[in-house]
Coordinates of C-alpha atoms in Angstrom, one line a residue:
Chain A
M1 CA 73.3 -42.3 128.9
A2 CA 73.5 -46.0 129.5
A3 CA 76.8 -47.8 129.9
A4 CA 76.9 -51.5 129.6
Q5 CA 79.8 -52.9 131.7
D6 CA 80.4 -55.6 129.5
T7 CA 83.9 -57.0 128.6
G8 CA 82.0 -59.2 126.1
G9 CA 81.4 -55.9 124.1
E10 CA 78.6 -55.4 121.4
A11 CA 78.2 -59.1 121.0
A12 CA 77.1 -59.3 124.8
A13 CA 75.3 -56.1 125.3
G14 CA 74.0 -54.9 121.9
K15 CA 70.9 -57.1 121.5
W16 CA 69.6 -55.6 124.8
Y17 CA 69.9 -52.0 123.5
T18 CA 68.2 -53.1 120.4
A19 CA 65.3 -54.9 122.3
A20 CA 65.0 -51.6 124.5
K21 CA 64.7 -49.6 121.3
A22 CA 67.1 -47.1 123.0
T23 CA 67.0 -43.6 122.0
Y24 CA 69.7 -42.5 124.5
T25 CA 73.4 -42.7 124.3
T26 CA 74.3 -46.4 124.4
L27 CA 77.9 -47.2 125.6
I28 CA 79.7 -50.4 125.4
D29 CA 82.2 -50.0 128.3
T30 CA 84.2 -53.1 127.9
G31 CA 86.9 -52.1 130.4
H32 CA 84.4 -51.0 133.0
A33 CA 86.0 -47.5 132.7
I34 CA 82.8 -45.8 134.2
S35 CA 82.5 -48.1 137.2
S36 CA 86.2 -47.5 137.8
A37 CA 86.0 -43.7 137.5
Y38 CA 82.9 -43.4 139.6
Q39 CA 83.5 -46.3 142.2
L40 CA 80.5 -48.3 141.2
V41 CA 80.4 -51.8 142.5
N42 CA 77.2 -53.3 141.1
V43 CA 74.6 -52.9 138.3
P44 CA 72.3 -51.1 137.8
S45 CA 74.0 -48.1 139.3
G46 CA 73.1 -44.4 138.6
V47 CA 75.0 -41.2 139.0
W48 CA 73.4 -37.7 138.4
I49 CA 75.7 -35.0 136.9
D50 CA 74.7 -31.4 136.4
E51 CA 75.0 -29.1 133.4
R52 CA 78.5 -27.9 134.8
G53 CA 79.7 -31.3 135.3
R54 CA 79.2 -31.5 139.0
I55 CA 78.0 -34.7 140.6
V56 CA 74.6 -34.1 142.0
R57 CA 74.1 -37.6 143.5
P58 CA 76.8 -40.3 143.6
S59 CA 76.4 -44.1 143.1
E60 CA 73.0 -45.5 144.0
T61 CA 71.0 -48.5 142.9
A62 CA 69.1 -47.2 139.8
A63 CA 66.2 -49.3 139.1
P64 CA 63.4 -48.4 136.8
K65 CA 60.5 -49.5 139.0
N66 CA 59.8 -51.2 142.3
Q67 CA 60.5 -55.0 142.1
E68 CA 60.4 -57.5 144.9
L69 CA 62.5 -60.4 143.9
K70 CA 62.5 -63.5 146.2
I71 CA 65.7 -65.4 145.6
G72 CA 67.2 -68.1 147.6
G73 CA 65.2 -67.4 150.8
K74 CA 66.0 -63.8 150.6
T75 CA 64.3 -60.7 149.2
I76 CA 65.7 -58.1 147.0
N77 CA 63.9 -54.7 146.8
T78 CA 64.8 -52.3 144.1
Q79 CA 62.9 -49.2 145.4
G80 CA 62.8 -48.0 141.6
D81 CA 59.6 -46.0 141.9
A82 CA 61.2 -43.5 144.3
Y83 CA 64.4 -43.3 142.4
V84 CA 62.5 -42.4 139.2
A85 CA 60.3 -39.9 141.1
A86 CA 63.3 -38.3 142.6
L87 CA 65.1 -38.1 139.2
R88 CA 62.1 -36.5 137.6
D89 CA 61.9 -33.9 140.5
W90 CA 65.5 -32.9 139.9
V91 CA 65.0 -32.7 136.1
A92 CA 62.1 -30.2 136.7
K93 CA 63.6 -28.3 139.5
G94 CA 67.3 -28.4 139.0
E95 CA 69.3 -26.9 142.0
S96 CA 66.2 -26.2 144.0
S97 CA 65.1 -29.9 144.0
E98 CA 65.4 -31.5 147.5
F99 CA 67.2 -34.3 146.0
V100 CA 70.4 -32.4 145.3
M101 CA 72.7 -33.9 147.8
S102 CA 74.4 -31.6 150.3
D103 CA 78.2 -31.5 150.4
A104 CA 78.2 -32.9 153.9
E105 CA 76.0 -35.9 152.9
Y106 CA 78.2 -36.4 149.7
R107 CA 81.4 -36.5 151.8
R108 CA 79.7 -38.9 154.2
R109 CA 78.9 -41.2 151.4
V110 CA 81.8 -41.0 149.0
K111 CA 85.2 -42.4 150.3
E112 CA 88.5 -42.5 148.6
R113 CA 89.5 -46.0 147.6
S114 CA 91.7 -47.9 150.0
P115 CA 95.1 -49.2 148.7
R116 CA 93.7 -52.7 148.3
E117 CA 90.7 -51.4 146.2
R118 CA 93.2 -49.3 144.0
E119 CA 95.2 -52.6 143.5
A120 CA 92.0 -54.5 142.7
D121 CA 91.1 -51.9 140.0
A122 CA 94.5 -52.4 138.4
C123 CA 94.2 -56.1 138.5
F124 CA 90.7 -55.9 136.9
K125 CA 92.0 -53.8 134.1
L126 CA 94.8 -56.2 133.6
A127 CA 92.4 -59.1 133.3
V128 CA 90.3 -57.2 130.7
A129 CA 93.3 -56.5 128.6
L130 CA 94.5 -60.3 128.9
H131 CA 91.0 -61.4 128.0
D132 CA 90.8 -59.1 125.0
R133 CA 94.1 -60.8 123.8
G134 CA 92.6 -64.3 124.2
R135 CA 94.8 -65.1 127.1
E136 CA 92.1 -66.5 129.3
D137 CA 94.1 -68.6 131.7
E138 CA 96.4 -65.6 132.5
A139 CA 93.3 -63.4 132.7
R140 CA 91.8 -65.7 135.2
Q141 CA 94.3 -65.2 138.0
W142 CA 93.9 -61.4 137.7
W143 CA 90.1 -61.6 137.9
L144 CA 90.5 -63.6 140.9
R145 CA 93.1 -61.4 142.4
A146 CA 90.6 -58.3 142.0
Q147 CA 87.9 -60.3 143.7
T148 CA 90.2 -61.2 146.6
L149 CA 91.3 -57.6 147.1
S150 CA 87.8 -56.1 146.7
P151 CA 85.3 -58.9 147.7
D152 CA 82.3 -56.6 147.9
N153 CA 82.6 -55.3 144.3
W154 CA 79.9 -57.5 142.4
N155 CA 81.1 -56.2 139.1
Y156 CA 84.4 -57.8 139.5
H157 CA 82.9 -61.2 140.4
R158 CA 80.1 -61.2 137.9
Q159 CA 82.2 -60.2 134.9
D160 CA 84.5 -63.0 135.5
W161 CA 81.8 -65.6 136.2
S162 CA 80.1 -64.6 132.9
F163 CA 83.0 -66.3 131.1
T164 CA 82.4 -69.7 133.0
S165 CA 79.5 -72.1 132.9
E166 CA 78.7 -71.7 136.5
A167 CA 77.7 -67.9 136.7
G168 CA 74.3 -68.6 138.3
K169 CA 75.6 -71.0 140.8
K170 CA 78.4 -68.8 141.9
W171 CA 76.2 -65.8 142.1
M172 CA 73.7 -67.8 144.3
D173 CA 76.6 -69.0 146.6
K174 CA 78.0 -65.6 147.2
F175 CA 74.5 -64.0 147.5
Q176 CA 73.6 -66.6 150.3
K177 CA 76.7 -65.8 152.1
T178 CA 76.4 -61.9 151.9
T179 CA 75.1 -60.3 155.0
T180 CA 74.8 -56.8 153.6
D181 CA 71.8 -55.7 151.4
Y182 CA 72.5 -56.8 147.6
Y183 CA 71.1 -53.4 146.8
P184 CA 71.8 -50.9 149.6
K185 CA 68.7 -49.2 150.8
L186 CA 68.1 -45.9 149.1
E187 CA 68.3 -42.9 151.2
L188 CA 66.9 -40.3 148.9
K189 CA 65.9 -37.7 151.6
E190 CA 68.4 -36.3 153.9
K191 CA 67.7 -35.9 157.6
P192 CA 67.3 -32.3 158.5
Chain B
M1 CA 142.7 -51.5 132.6
V2 CA 139.8 -49.8 131.3
N3 CA 136.4 -51.5 132.1
R4 CA 134.9 -51.8 128.8
R5 CA 131.5 -52.6 130.1
L6 CA 131.3 -49.2 131.9
L7 CA 132.3 -47.4 128.6
L8 CA 129.8 -49.3 126.6
F9 CA 127.0 -48.7 128.9
G10 CA 128.0 -45.1 129.8
G11 CA 129.1 -45.5 133.4
A12 CA 128.1 -47.4 136.5
T13 CA 124.6 -45.8 136.5
A14 CA 123.5 -47.2 133.2
L15 CA 120.6 -49.4 133.1
T16 CA 121.7 -53.0 132.8
G17 CA 118.1 -54.7 132.7
A18 CA 117.5 -56.4 129.4
P19 CA 115.3 -54.6 126.9
Q20 CA 111.9 -55.9 127.0
A21 CA 109.9 -56.7 124.0
R22 CA 107.1 -54.3 123.3
A23 CA 105.8 -53.6 126.8
T24 CA 102.2 -52.2 126.9
V25 CA 101.0 -49.8 129.7
L26 CA 97.6 -49.7 130.8
Y27 CA 96.5 -46.4 132.5
G28 CA 92.9 -45.1 132.7
D29 CA 91.3 -45.8 129.5
R30 CA 94.7 -45.7 127.7
E31 CA 96.7 -48.6 126.3
V32 CA 100.1 -47.5 125.3
E33 CA 102.6 -49.7 123.4
L34 CA 106.2 -48.8 124.1
T35 CA 108.8 -49.2 121.5
T36 CA 111.5 -49.5 124.1
S37 CA 111.5 -50.2 127.7
R38 CA 113.6 -52.0 130.4
V39 CA 112.8 -54.1 133.4
E40 CA 115.2 -54.1 136.4
K41 CA 114.5 -55.7 139.7
G42 CA 110.8 -56.0 138.7
D43 CA 110.5 -52.3 137.9
L44 CA 109.5 -51.0 134.5
W45 CA 111.9 -48.3 133.2
I46 CA 110.7 -46.0 130.2
P47 CA 112.4 -43.3 128.2
F48 CA 111.4 -39.7 129.6
G49 CA 109.7 -39.0 126.4
D50 CA 107.1 -41.7 126.7
L51 CA 105.8 -40.4 130.0
P52 CA 103.4 -37.8 128.5
G53 CA 101.7 -40.4 126.3
I54 CA 101.0 -42.5 129.3
N55 CA 99.8 -40.1 132.0
E56 CA 100.3 -36.5 130.7
F57 CA 103.1 -35.9 133.2
S58 CA 106.5 -34.8 131.7
I59 CA 109.9 -34.6 133.2
K60 CA 111.1 -31.2 134.2
P61 CA 113.9 -30.0 136.5
Q62 CA 111.5 -29.8 139.4
G63 CA 110.2 -33.2 139.0
A64 CA 107.5 -34.9 137.0
C65 CA 104.8 -32.3 136.3
R66 CA 101.2 -32.2 134.9
A67 CA 99.3 -28.9 134.7
D68 CA 100.0 -27.3 138.2
I69 CA 101.1 -30.6 139.9
C70 CA 104.8 -31.4 140.3
I71 CA 105.9 -34.6 141.8
P72 CA 109.7 -34.3 142.9
L73 CA 111.7 -37.2 141.6
P74 CA 114.4 -38.7 143.9
K75 CA 117.6 -39.3 141.8
E76 CA 117.4 -43.1 142.0
L77 CA 114.1 -43.0 139.9
K78 CA 116.0 -41.4 137.0
R79 CA 118.9 -42.5 134.9
K80 CA 120.3 -40.9 131.9
G81 CA 116.9 -40.2 130.3
W82 CA 115.1 -43.1 131.7
L83 CA 112.4 -43.1 134.4
N84 CA 111.5 -45.9 136.8
L85 CA 107.8 -45.9 136.1
S86 CA 107.1 -48.5 138.8
G87 CA 109.0 -46.4 141.3
F88 CA 107.1 -43.3 140.3
A89 CA 103.9 -45.3 140.8
R90 CA 104.8 -46.2 144.3
K91 CA 105.8 -42.6 145.0
V92 CA 102.3 -41.4 144.0
K93 CA 100.5 -44.4 145.7
Q94 CA 99.5 -45.8 142.3
A95 CA 98.9 -49.5 142.2
V96 CA 100.9 -51.3 139.5
V97 CA 100.7 -54.9 138.5
N98 CA 102.1 -56.8 135.4
D99 CA 101.6 -60.1 133.6
G100 CA 104.9 -60.4 131.5
A101 CA 105.0 -57.3 129.2
L102 CA 101.5 -56.2 130.0
W103 CA 101.6 -53.5 132.8
S104 CA 98.6 -52.1 134.5
F105 CA 98.7 -48.8 136.5
G106 CA 95.9 -47.9 138.8
E107 CA 94.5 -44.4 139.5
I108 CA 96.8 -41.7 140.9
P109 CA 95.1 -40.5 144.0
T110 CA 96.3 -37.0 143.8
L111 CA 94.8 -36.6 140.4
R112 CA 91.3 -37.5 141.5
G113 CA 91.3 -34.1 143.2
G114 CA 90.1 -35.8 146.3
F115 CA 87.1 -37.4 144.6
P116 CA 85.0 -37.1 147.8
E117 CA 85.8 -33.4 148.1
S118 CA 85.5 -31.9 144.7
R119 CA 82.4 -33.5 143.2
L120 CA 83.9 -33.0 139.9
A121 CA 82.5 -35.7 137.7
P122 CA 85.4 -37.6 136.2
D123 CA 85.7 -37.5 132.4
F124 CA 85.8 -40.7 130.4
A125 CA 86.3 -41.7 126.8
V126 CA 84.2 -44.8 126.1
K127 CA 82.9 -46.0 122.7
D128 CA 79.2 -46.3 121.8
R129 CA 77.7 -49.0 119.8
K130 CA 78.8 -47.4 116.5
G131 CA 82.3 -47.4 117.7
D132 CA 82.5 -43.5 118.2
T133 CA 84.1 -42.3 121.3
V134 CA 81.8 -40.4 123.7
R135 CA 83.2 -38.2 126.3
L136 CA 81.2 -36.9 129.3
T137 CA 82.5 -33.4 128.6
D138 CA 80.6 -33.6 125.3
F139 CA 77.5 -33.2 127.4
R140 CA 78.2 -30.0 129.2
G141 CA 75.1 -27.9 129.5
R142 CA 72.8 -30.9 129.8
K143 CA 71.7 -32.9 132.9
I144 CA 73.0 -36.4 132.9
L145 CA 71.8 -39.6 134.4
L146 CA 74.8 -41.9 133.9
L147 CA 73.4 -45.4 134.3
T148 CA 75.4 -48.6 134.3
W149 CA 74.0 -52.0 133.5
A150 CA 75.3 -55.2 132.2
S151 CA 74.2 -58.3 130.1
W152 CA 75.6 -60.7 132.7

């Protein structure tokens, strides 16, 4: 199922679902509830969940195909081909797929939120609620507070920037300064 | 001479904070409008009876309880049927921020069941394009790829 992390709601996200002729479940997650619950910090992110409601693979970049994007002197690689192949393998083989993550690897990757990240999450939700009430000036200070507390969370930045006229410039400025990979390198296979 | 103020307010432990107009509490995917609440020293106080509607805890003799979890409540967090919800949040390491009468409470770490340990996929209730609420638990028995994207 797809979940638009869009405080702008159907007006912002709907046309993309229509253009994609989506046949799957199409969610409009105005409060970013799914990113909050699954600790997702960018889009696109994917989580695999099995028939019993157990997380098979936690947050990873979930691109549909390989893309090499050269932007601002840097390169973004999406590694989508390998991701989709791994997903198909799991769908076919279930528990015996080599892409079902071990508990040890899962614990290595998934960390509890820090107190600052927990506060950032509460600030972001407050900003969304103020935005929904048309209180943009008050919302602004809480968008910014969330970004200050959790600077690596691209969702917090980009949702806020979408309500300004400078989203592209602000993204480029932060992208240029970021030293880590915009999309962390996929590690689909575990080391034995 | 009898202190009329004490009589009126039911003793020295009564809440003296001014009633707040229609406080709204955000928690998880809930937005709860409180018909009555008070703010004292920056903390939000609510009637015991409003707690379950916010976070499914209820006040029992042994503390604030939800399913098999009970959080003991120090007496300074309770006053004649009122709970210091901000103080409770601090006790369970829950973030709380407010802008006027709008209060946002973050996740309660202990309820996450040790998210890194359990691997239990958190449930959610999010609307689809038609406005119908979709829950993850509606999809038990099927494999799910939960995929986030955005228009921005």
